[in-house]
mmCIF file of C-alpha atoms in Angstrom:
data_model
loop_
_atom_site.group_PDB
_atom_site.id
_atom_site.type_symbol
_atom_site.label_atom_id
_atom_site.label_comp_id
_atom_site.label_asym_id
_atom_site.label_seq_id
_atom_site.Cartn_x
_atom_site.Cartn_y
_atom_site.Cartn_z
ATOM 1 C CA UNK A 1 0.000 0.000 0.000
ATOM 2 C CA UNK A 2 2.957 2.294 0.502
ATOM 3 C CA UNK A 3 3.713 2.242 -3.210
ATOM 4 C CA UNK A 4 0.035 2.823 -4.012
ATOM 5 C CA UNK A 5 -0.028 5.921 -1.825
ATOM 6 C CA UNK A 6 3.040 7.177 -3.690
ATOM 7 C CA UNK A 7 1.263 6.784 -7.010
ATOM 8 C CA UNK A 8 -1.893 8.498 -5.754
ATOM 9 C CA UNK A 9 -0.276 11.655 -4.363
ATOM 10 C CA UNK A 10 -1.773 14.839 -5.757
ATOM 11 C CA UNK A 11 1.600 15.860 -7.230
ATOM 12 C CA UNK A 12 1.290 12.988 -9.687
ATOM 13 C CA UNK A 13 -2.341 13.736 -10.508
ATOM 14 C CA UNK A 14 -2.151 17.469 -11.272
ATOM 15 C CA UNK A 15 -2.508 18.920 -14.748
ATOM 16 C CA UNK A 16 0.492 21.188 -15.425
ATOM 17 C CA UNK A 17 -1.776 23.728 -17.167
ATOM 18 C CA UNK A 18 -4.636 24.253 -14.690
ATOM 19 C CA UNK A 19 -2.775 22.849 -11.648
ATOM 20 C CA UNK A 20 -5.897 20.881 -10.745
ATOM 21 C CA UNK A 21 -6.449 17.136 -10.479
ATOM 22 C CA UNK A 22 -6.816 15.688 -13.974
ATOM 23 C CA UNK A 23 -10.196 15.813 -15.695
ATOM 24 C CA UNK A 24 -10.424 13.484 -18.708
ATOM 25 C CA UNK A 25 -6.627 13.027 -18.817
ATOM 26 C CA UNK A 26 -5.152 12.594 -22.301
ATOM 27 C CA UNK A 27 -1.579 12.039 -23.475
ATOM 28 C CA UNK A 28 0.395 13.561 -26.337
ATOM 29 C CA UNK A 29 2.803 11.624 -28.532
ATOM 30 C CA UNK A 30 5.722 12.851 -26.398
ATOM 31 C CA UNK A 31 4.231 11.066 -23.357
ATOM 32 C CA UNK A 32 2.987 14.004 -21.235
ATOM 33 C CA UNK A 33 -0.559 14.134 -19.863
ATOM 34 C CA UNK A 34 -3.031 17.024 -19.518
ATOM 35 C CA UNK A 35 -6.721 17.635 -19.037
ATOM 36 C CA UNK A 36 -8.372 17.247 -22.411
ATOM 37 C CA UNK A 37 -10.015 20.678 -22.189
ATOM 38 C CA UNK A 38 -6.822 22.369 -20.955
ATOM 39 C CA UNK A 39 -4.568 21.143 -23.758
ATOM 40 C CA UNK A 40 -7.159 21.928 -26.439
ATOM 41 C CA UNK A 41 -7.639 25.478 -25.105
ATOM 42 C CA UNK A 42 -3.872 25.907 -24.906
ATOM 43 C CA UNK A 43 -3.456 24.917 -28.548
ATOM 44 C CA UNK A 44 -6.376 27.119 -29.614
ATOM 45 C CA UNK A 45 -4.481 30.150 -28.268
ATOM 46 C CA UNK A 46 -1.073 29.129 -29.675
ATOM 47 C CA UNK A 47 0.372 29.812 -33.118
ATOM 48 C CA UNK A 48 1.703 26.275 -33.400
ATOM 49 C CA UNK A 49 1.156 22.944 -31.700
ATOM 50 C CA UNK A 50 3.735 22.038 -29.082
ATOM 51 C CA UNK A 51 3.941 20.301 -25.724
ATOM 52 C CA UNK A 52 3.721 22.848 -22.843
ATOM 53 C CA UNK A 53 6.183 20.752 -20.800
ATOM 54 C CA UNK A 54 8.971 19.687 -23.176
ATOM 55 C CA UNK A 55 8.146 22.175 -26.005
ATOM 56 C CA UNK A 56 8.273 19.440 -28.655
ATOM 57 C CA UNK A 57 6.751 20.870 -31.854
ATOM 58 C CA UNK A 58 4.078 19.039 -33.854
ATOM 59 C CA UNK A 59 3.548 19.798 -37.530
ATOM 60 C CA UNK A 60 -0.174 18.994 -37.242
ATOM 61 C CA UNK A 61 -2.519 18.847 -34.287
ATOM 62 C CA UNK A 62 -1.772 15.532 -32.543
ATOM 63 C CA UNK A 63 -4.431 12.907 -32.024
ATOM 64 C CA UNK A 64 -4.925 12.894 -28.256
ATOM 65 C CA UNK A 65 -5.283 9.506 -26.632
ATOM 66 C CA UNK A 66 -7.097 8.946 -23.352
ATOM 67 C CA UNK A 67 -4.655 8.002 -20.611
ATOM 68 C CA UNK A 68 -6.589 5.081 -19.155
ATOM 69 C CA UNK A 69 -4.066 4.458 -16.397
ATOM 70 C CA UNK A 70 -4.166 8.081 -15.229
ATOM 71 C CA UNK A 71 -7.968 8.127 -15.470
ATOM 72 C CA UNK A 72 -8.142 5.093 -13.199
ATOM 73 C CA UNK A 73 -5.719 6.666 -10.715
ATOM 74 C CA UNK A 74 -7.764 9.889 -10.628
ATOM 75 C CA UNK A 75 -10.962 7.910 -10.097
ATOM 76 C CA UNK A 76 -9.394 6.011 -7.200
ATOM 77 C CA UNK A 77 -8.022 9.232 -5.730
ATOM 78 C CA UNK A 78 -11.409 10.979 -5.832
ATOM 79 C CA UNK A 79 -13.303 7.919 -4.666
ATOM 80 C CA UNK A 80 -11.103 7.363 -1.601
ATOM 81 C CA UNK A 81 -11.116 10.605 0.445
ATOM 82 C CA UNK A 82 -11.174 8.643 3.687
ATOM 83 C CA UNK A 83 -7.843 6.920 3.019
ATOM 84 C CA UNK A 84 -4.911 8.175 5.091
ATOM 85 C CA UNK A 85 -3.381 11.211 3.460
ATOM 86 C CA UNK A 86 0.336 11.647 2.948
ATOM 87 C CA UNK A 87 1.978 13.566 5.717
ATOM 88 C CA UNK A 88 4.016 16.650 4.994
ATOM 89 C CA UNK A 89 7.511 15.721 3.840
ATOM 90 C CA UNK A 90 10.615 17.770 3.410
ATOM 91 C CA UNK A 91 9.796 20.802 1.286
ATOM 92 C CA UNK A 92 6.025 20.220 1.343
ATOM 93 C CA UNK A 93 3.420 22.792 2.405
ATOM 94 C CA UNK A 94 1.422 21.614 5.461
ATOM 95 C CA UNK A 95 -2.320 21.953 5.816
ATOM 96 C CA UNK A 96 -3.167 24.866 8.142
ATOM 97 C CA UNK A 97 -6.303 23.130 9.462
ATOM 98 C CA UNK A 98 -4.906 19.679 10.254
ATOM 99 C CA UNK A 99 -3.782 18.909 13.747
ATOM 100 C CA UNK A 100 -0.750 16.716 14.310
ATOM 101 C CA UNK A 101 0.210 15.023 12.076
ATOM 102 C CA UNK A 102 -0.307 17.802 9.530
ATOM 103 C CA UNK A 103 -0.995 16.496 6.050
ATOM 104 C CA UNK A 104 0.389 17.921 2.841
ATOM 105 C CA UNK A 105 -1.693 20.755 1.397
ATOM 106 C CA UNK A 106 -3.264 20.394 -2.036
ATOM 107 C CA UNK A 107 -4.177 24.074 -2.569
ATOM 108 C CA UNK A 108 -3.657 27.469 -0.972
ATOM 109 C CA UNK A 109 -6.469 30.059 -0.770
ATOM 110 C CA UNK A 110 -5.523 33.695 -1.364
ATOM 111 C CA UNK A 111 -8.610 34.937 0.492
ATOM 112 C CA UNK A 112 -8.411 32.688 3.530
ATOM 113 C CA UNK A 113 -4.597 32.961 3.520
ATOM 114 C CA UNK A 114 -4.443 29.275 4.366
ATOM 115 C CA UNK A 115 -3.401 26.021 2.738
ATOM 116 C CA UNK A 116 -5.654 22.959 2.762
ATOM 117 C CA UNK A 117 -5.223 19.225 2.361
ATOM 118 C CA UNK A 118 -7.747 17.431 0.087
ATOM 119 C CA UNK A 119 -10.116 16.805 2.995
ATOM 120 C CA UNK A 120 -10.146 20.381 4.306
ATOM 121 C CA UNK A 121 -10.203 21.784 0.779
ATOM 122 C CA UNK A 122 -13.566 20.146 0.112
ATOM 123 C CA UNK A 123 -15.655 23.142 1.339
ATOM 124 C CA UNK A 124 -13.936 25.383 -1.218
ATOM 125 C CA UNK A 125 -14.978 22.934 -3.926
ATOM 126 C CA UNK A 126 -18.590 22.538 -2.820
ATOM 127 C CA UNK A 127 -19.687 25.805 -1.168
ATOM 128 C CA UNK A 128 -20.700 28.471 -3.768
ATOM 129 C CA UNK A 129 -19.366 31.330 -1.659
ATOM 130 C CA UNK A 130 -15.990 29.666 -1.177
ATOM 131 C CA UNK A 131 -15.802 28.603 -4.808
ATOM 132 C CA UNK A 132 -15.144 32.249 -5.672
ATOM 133 C CA UNK A 133 -11.915 32.210 -3.661
ATOM 134 C CA UNK A 134 -8.819 32.020 -5.904
ATOM 135 C CA UNK A 135 -6.936 28.775 -5.286
ATOM 136 C CA UNK A 136 -3.303 28.273 -6.232
ATOM 137 C CA UNK A 137 -0.686 25.570 -5.957
ATOM 138 C CA UNK A 138 0.279 25.293 -2.274
ATOM 139 C CA UNK A 139 2.923 27.837 -1.269
ATOM 140 C CA UNK A 140 4.589 29.021 1.917
ATOM 141 C CA UNK A 141 4.252 32.563 3.291
ATOM 142 C CA UNK A 142 0.874 33.459 1.816
ATOM 143 C CA UNK A 143 1.067 36.833 3.557
ATOM 144 C CA UNK A 144 3.646 37.910 0.981
ATOM 145 C CA UNK A 145 0.958 37.586 -1.709
ATOM 146 C CA UNK A 146 -1.454 39.956 0.068
ATOM 147 C CA UNK A 147 -1.339 43.737 -0.278
ATOM 148 C CA UNK A 148 -0.203 45.109 3.111
ATOM 149 C CA UNK A 149 -2.172 48.327 2.507
ATOM 150 C CA UNK A 150 -5.528 46.985 1.309
ATOM 151 C CA UNK A 151 -5.440 43.353 2.442
ATOM 152 C CA UNK A 152 -6.327 42.133 -1.060
ATOM 153 C CA UNK A 153 -4.500 39.530 -3.177
ATOM 154 C CA UNK A 154 -1.594 40.852 -5.211
ATOM 155 C CA UNK A 155 -3.112 39.560 -8.441
ATOM 156 C CA UNK A 156 -1.942 42.419 -10.700
ATOM 157 C CA UNK A 157 1.450 43.502 -12.009
ATOM 158 C CA UNK A 158 2.296 47.172 -12.425
ATOM 159 C CA UNK A 159 4.395 47.139 -15.583
ATOM 160 C CA UNK A 160 5.446 50.744 -15.014
ATOM 161 C CA UNK A 161 7.106 50.105 -11.643
ATOM 162 C CA UNK A 162 7.568 46.336 -12.063
ATOM 163 C CA UNK A 163 5.836 45.448 -8.806
ATOM 164 C CA UNK A 164 2.869 43.382 -7.625
ATOM 165 C CA UNK A 165 -0.278 45.333 -6.735
ATOM 166 C CA UNK A 166 -3.880 44.615 -5.791
ATOM 167 C CA UNK A 167 -7.027 45.832 -7.514
ATOM 168 C CA UNK A 168 -7.325 48.808 -5.123
ATOM 169 C CA UNK A 169 -3.723 49.853 -5.824
ATOM 170 C CA UNK A 170 -4.512 49.909 -9.548
ATOM 171 C CA UNK A 171 -7.165 52.622 -9.047
ATOM 172 C CA UNK A 172 -5.277 54.630 -6.442
ATOM 173 C CA UNK A 173 -1.507 55.091 -6.390
ATOM 174 C CA UNK A 174 -1.030 53.202 -9.667
ATOM 175 C CA UNK A 175 -4.053 54.532 -11.556
ATOM 176 C CA UNK A 176 -1.890 56.195 -14.224
ATOM 177 C CA UNK A 177 0.313 53.138 -14.615
ATOM 178 C CA UNK A 178 -0.055 50.152 -16.900
ATOM 179 C CA UNK A 179 -1.212 47.157 -14.887
ATOM 180 C CA UNK A 180 -2.199 43.671 -16.054
ATOM 181 C CA UNK A 181 -3.504 40.528 -14.327
ATOM 182 C CA UNK A 182 -0.779 38.112 -13.286
ATOM 183 C CA UNK A 183 -2.294 35.371 -15.421
ATOM 184 C CA UNK A 184 -2.210 37.634 -18.456
ATOM 185 C CA UNK A 185 1.387 38.645 -17.692
ATOM 186 C CA UNK A 186 2.377 34.986 -17.341
ATOM 187 C CA UNK A 187 0.771 34.218 -20.684
ATOM 188 C CA UNK A 188 2.532 37.220 -22.220
ATOM 189 C CA UNK A 189 5.918 36.182 -20.887
ATOM 190 C CA UNK A 190 5.331 32.593 -21.952
ATOM 191 C CA UNK A 191 4.281 33.767 -25.419
ATOM 192 C CA UNK A 192 7.314 36.051 -25.552
ATOM 193 C CA UNK A 193 9.585 33.182 -24.553
ATOM 194 C CA UNK A 194 7.989 30.913 -27.140
ATOM 195 C CA UNK A 195 8.510 33.627 -29.754
ATOM 196 C CA UNK A 196 12.184 33.931 -28.783
ATOM 197 C CA UNK A 197 12.576 30.163 -29.087
ATOM 198 C CA UNK A 198 10.724 30.264 -32.414
ATOM 199 C CA UNK A 199 12.989 33.035 -33.715
ATOM 200 C CA UNK A 200 16.076 31.072 -32.769
ATOM 201 C CA UNK A 201 14.761 27.941 -34.425
ATOM 202 C CA UNK A 202 14.048 29.996 -37.539
ATOM 203 C CA UNK A 203 17.554 31.456 -37.325
ATOM 204 C CA UNK A 204 18.969 27.926 -37.121
ATOM 205 C CA UNK A 205 16.970 26.985 -40.215
ATOM 206 C CA UNK A 206 18.179 30.143 -41.955
ATOM 207 C CA UNK A 207 21.802 29.398 -41.079
ATOM 208 C CA UNK A 208 21.428 25.771 -42.146
ATOM 209 C CA UNK A 209 19.868 26.995 -45.386
ATOM 210 C CA UNK A 210 22.768 29.394 -45.934
ATOM 211 C CA UNK A 211 25.261 26.593 -45.312
ATOM 212 C CA UNK A 212 23.393 24.393 -47.791
ATOM 213 C CA UNK A 213 23.401 27.134 -50.441
ATOM 214 C CA UNK A 214 27.075 27.833 -49.734
ATOM 215 C CA UNK A 215 27.915 24.138 -50.152
ATOM 216 C CA UNK A 216 25.993 24.041 -53.424
ATOM 217 C CA UNK A 217 27.860 27.128 -54.646
ATOM 218 C CA UNK A 218 31.187 25.630 -53.561
ATOM 219 C CA UNK A 219 30.444 22.356 -55.366
ATOM 220 C CA UNK A 220 29.442 24.264 -58.495
ATOM 221 C CA UNK A 221 32.525 26.487 -58.374
ATOM 222 C CA UNK A 222 34.752 23.462 -57.769
ATOM 223 C CA UNK A 223 33.254 21.655 -60.741
ATOM 224 C CA UNK A 224 33.572 24.718 -62.977
ATOM 225 C CA UNK A 225 37.103 25.368 -61.753
ATOM 226 C CA UNK A 226 38.173 21.804 -62.514
ATOM 227 C CA UNK A 227 36.733 22.187 -66.017
ATOM 228 C CA UNK A 228 38.569 25.477 -66.583
ATOM 229 C CA UNK A 229 41.902 24.191 -65.308
ATOM 230 C CA UNK A 230 41.493 20.954 -67.263
ATOM 231 C CA UNK A 231 40.875 22.997 -70.417
ATOM 232 C CA UNK A 232 43.895 25.168 -69.628
ATOM 233 C CA UNK A 233 46.094 22.124 -69.050
ATOM 234 C CA UNK A 234 44.832 20.600 -72.278
ATOM 235 C CA UNK A 235 45.627 23.852 -74.076
ATOM 236 C CA UNK A 236 49.119 23.950 -72.541
ATOM 237 C CA UNK A 237 49.763 20.343 -73.523
ATOM 238 C CA UNK A 238 48.511 21.042 -77.048
ATOM 239 C CA UNK A 239 50.749 24.114 -77.337
ATOM 240 C CA UNK A 240 53.660 22.128 -75.976
ATOM 241 C CA UNK A 241 53.073 19.375 -78.542
ATOM 242 C CA UNK A 242 52.830 21.909 -81.379
ATOM 243 C CA UNK A 243 55.975 23.630 -80.123
ATOM 244 C CA UNK A 244 57.893 20.340 -80.074
ATOM 245 C CA UNK A 245 56.665 19.378 -83.528
ATOM 246 C CA UNK A 246 57.661 22.783 -84.922
ATOM 247 C CA UNK A 247 61.146 22.529 -83.400
ATOM 248 C CA UNK A 248 61.543 18.999 -84.739
ATOM 249 C CA UNK A 249 60.332 20.109 -88.189
ATOM 250 C CA UNK A 250 62.824 22.992 -88.252
ATOM 251 C CA UNK A 251 65.551 20.688 -87.016
ATOM 252 C CA UNK A 252 64.792 18.129 -89.744
ATOM 253 C CA UNK A 253 64.675 20.834 -92.417
ATOM 254 C CA UNK A 254 68.143 22.052 -91.425
ATOM 255 C CA UNK A 255 69.465 18.489 -91.303
ATOM 256 C CA UNK A 256 67.958 17.655 -94.721
ATOM 257 C CA UNK A 257 69.392 20.836 -96.275
ATOM 258 C CA UNK A 258 72.808 20.113 -94.766
ATOM 259 C CA UNK A 259 72.733 16.504 -96.007
ATOM 260 C CA UNK A 260 71.807 17.693 -99.501
ATOM 261 C CA UNK A 261 74.707 20.174 -99.630
ATOM 262 C CA UNK A 262 77.154 17.667 -98.142
ATOM 263 C CA UNK A 263 76.141 15.050 -100.709
ATOM 264 C CA UNK A 264 76.682 17.532 -103.553
ATOM 265 C CA UNK A 265 80.052 18.573 -102.140
ATOM 266 C CA UNK A 266 81.166 14.968 -101.739
ATOM 267 C CA UNK A 267 80.282 14.293 -105.392
ATOM 268 C CA UNK A 268 82.274 17.353 -106.469
ATOM 269 C CA UNK A 269 85.195 16.238 -104.296
ATOM 270 C CA UNK A 270 85.233 12.877 -106.099
ATOM 271 C CA UNK A 271 85.389 14.642 -109.491
ATOM 272 C CA UNK A 272 88.059 17.027 -108.274
ATOM 273 C CA UNK A 273 90.114 14.223 -106.800
ATOM 274 C CA UNK A 274 89.929 12.390 -110.146
ATOM 275 C CA UNK A 275 91.193 15.508 -111.938
ATOM 276 C CA UNK A 276 93.858 16.012 -109.299
ATOM 277 C CA UNK A 277 95.139 12.502 -109.951
ATOM 278 C CA UNK A 278 95.254 13.265 -113.698
ATOM 279 C CA UNK A 279 97.176 16.453 -113.034
ATOM 280 C CA UNK A 280 99.758 14.632 -110.963
ATOM 281 C CA UNK A 281 100.151 12.038 -113.690
ATOM 282 C CA UNK A 282 100.637 14.746 -116.361
ATOM 283 C CA UNK A 283 103.234 16.539 -114.250
ATOM 284 C CA UNK A 284 105.333 13.406 -114.138
ATOM 285 C CA UNK A 285 106.086 13.863 -117.857
ATOM 286 C CA UNK A 286 106.818 17.554 -117.384
ATOM 287 C CA UNK A 287 104.683 18.283 -120.415
ATOM 288 C CA UNK A 288 103.283 21.584 -119.297
ATOM 289 C CA UNK A 289 101.699 22.255 -122.667
ATOM 290 C CA UNK A 290 99.580 19.124 -122.477
ATOM 291 C CA UNK A 291 98.805 19.821 -118.785
ATOM 292 C CA UNK A 292 97.325 23.185 -119.504
ATOM 293 C CA UNK A 293 95.606 21.969 -122.612
ATOM 294 C CA UNK A 294 93.977 19.160 -120.659
ATOM 295 C CA UNK A 295 93.230 20.988 -117.426
ATOM 296 C CA UNK A 296 92.174 24.354 -118.681
ATOM 297 C CA UNK A 297 91.126 27.312 -116.510
ATOM 298 C CA UNK A 298 87.492 26.281 -116.938
ATOM 299 C CA UNK A 299 88.023 23.740 -114.198
ATOM 300 C CA UNK A 300 86.784 26.128 -111.493
ATOM 301 C CA UNK A 301 83.792 27.216 -113.532
ATOM 302 C CA UNK A 302 82.560 23.656 -113.801
ATOM 303 C CA UNK A 303 81.641 23.744 -110.140
ATOM 304 C CA UNK A 304 79.174 25.848 -108.135
ATOM 305 C CA UNK A 305 80.463 28.838 -106.222
ATOM 306 C CA UNK A 306 80.296 27.980 -102.510
ATOM 307 C CA UNK A 307 80.542 31.534 -101.296
ATOM 308 C CA UNK A 308 76.828 31.854 -100.514
ATOM 309 C CA UNK A 309 76.219 28.171 -99.791
ATOM 310 C CA UNK A 310 75.587 27.743 -96.064
ATOM 311 C CA UNK A 311 73.242 26.201 -93.513
ATOM 312 C CA UNK A 312 72.078 28.738 -90.921
ATOM 313 C CA UNK A 313 70.952 27.391 -87.516
ATOM 314 C CA UNK A 314 67.408 28.476 -86.637
ATOM 315 C CA UNK A 315 66.838 30.683 -83.615
ATOM 316 C CA UNK A 316 63.644 29.367 -81.958
ATOM 317 C CA UNK A 317 62.969 32.346 -79.699
ATOM 318 C CA UNK A 318 60.083 33.433 -81.887
ATOM 319 C CA UNK A 319 58.443 30.015 -81.496
ATOM 320 C CA UNK A 320 58.578 30.279 -77.703
ATOM 321 C CA UNK A 321 57.157 33.794 -77.810
ATOM 322 C CA UNK A 322 54.416 32.673 -80.172
ATOM 323 C CA UNK A 323 53.500 29.706 -77.949
ATOM 324 C CA UNK A 324 53.347 31.958 -74.884
ATOM 325 C CA UNK A 325 51.202 34.442 -76.793
ATOM 326 C CA UNK A 326 48.756 31.694 -77.768
ATOM 327 C CA UNK A 327 48.557 30.507 -74.153
ATOM 328 C CA UNK A 328 47.915 34.046 -72.990
ATOM 329 C CA UNK A 329 45.073 34.377 -75.488
ATOM 330 C CA UNK A 330 43.585 31.093 -74.228
ATOM 331 C CA UNK A 331 43.775 32.231 -70.590
ATOM 332 C CA UNK A 332 42.171 35.569 -71.425
ATOM 333 C CA UNK A 333 39.388 33.753 -73.268
ATOM 334 C CA UNK A 334 38.649 31.544 -70.231
ATOM 335 C CA UNK A 335 38.738 34.607 -67.977
ATOM 336 C CA UNK A 336 36.292 36.439 -70.229
ATOM 337 C CA UNK A 337 33.887 33.478 -70.254
ATOM 338 C CA UNK A 338 34.067 33.254 -66.445
ATOM 339 C CA UNK A 339 33.388 36.974 -66.046
ATOM 340 C CA UNK A 340 30.369 36.791 -68.368
ATOM 341 C CA UNK A 341 29.008 33.803 -66.437
ATOM 342 C CA UNK A 342 29.473 35.634 -63.124
ATOM 343 C CA UNK A 343 27.581 38.653 -64.476
ATOM 344 C CA UNK A 344 24.696 36.404 -65.545
ATOM 345 C CA UNK A 345 24.547 34.811 -62.072
ATOM 346 C CA UNK A 346 24.607 38.216 -60.352
ATOM 347 C CA UNK A 347 21.872 39.536 -62.627
ATOM 348 C CA UNK A 348 19.780 36.437 -61.911
ATOM 349 C CA UNK A 349 20.149 37.002 -58.154
ATOM 350 C CA UNK A 350 18.977 40.602 -58.613
ATOM 351 C CA UNK A 351 15.963 39.581 -60.698
ATOM 352 C CA UNK A 352 15.114 36.557 -58.517
ATOM 353 C CA UNK A 353 16.149 37.159 -54.867
ATOM 354 C CA UNK A 354 17.573 34.088 -53.215
ATOM 355 C CA UNK A 355 15.135 32.107 -51.137
ATOM 356 C CA UNK A 356 16.713 30.416 -48.154
ATOM 357 C CA UNK A 357 15.373 26.826 -48.126
ATOM 358 C CA UNK A 358 13.367 25.819 -45.074
ATOM 359 C CA UNK A 359 14.612 22.603 -43.604
#
């Protein structure tokens, strides 16, 4: 029975919205329980559906399920008022009517300035006159919640001076000030807090959206950059190949020209050597008349003048300069294309403002 009494304490059977014992308790998908009427009214006055306890957001209004276990516990609690009540423990508020042992209070009355256990609270629940008394969750030092000047509950907040006041204060010393009921101020602060949380969640979504867009831009730029550099490398390799082929072609042309001249000269040398041998043979007979008659002065004219015959090495500096010039033109062309693409993107962003995606 000890464990049963622990389950049936009023702390476990109170709705966190109305602070009363559950009426038609229902549970949300996050596992918290409320009075069916309380949670529906709470959602009717909220911009979005969320749990008042853990603040879990719901995209649509959740299907509330009756908490059968809690309903049974509430029924047992209400049907067993004669069972021994739990005595006041450490930190609990004692009933002001109970004699020793003093039981734990269930509610405090701001008019009676007293706290009552479930048994002694019953008159406030049944008597019409007492039903008008404002009941709150049991608290210590109820006198602090009563206006010392007028003896009325401090159920208003003066927003001008940031202090608790009673209804008489609001029409006397604070008549020119802005005052609101405490319940309304609590709702305002709760709404303000929810709005702050909402703004921060939206900011998180905005930042996440910006990161997503930035990643998309980075991937696009990386892809485009790889294409540009690949094209540049291909252009460099092509220019290098053309440069090599041009050098080789010039080299072969010089070699072919030199081989042609050398071949001609070697043929002429053979002829000249044959004549030289004839001259030596003629000189052996010391017949100078026949020598000159045979080897006339036309000997030199039979052969090409070698004065202007030469093979000039090519200077390839102009080829290097030309290759560099072509590469520079290619780079400038890629730069121009990139600049034009960037202008188109910027113009598109002006015409169609970026929408941060909602995650």
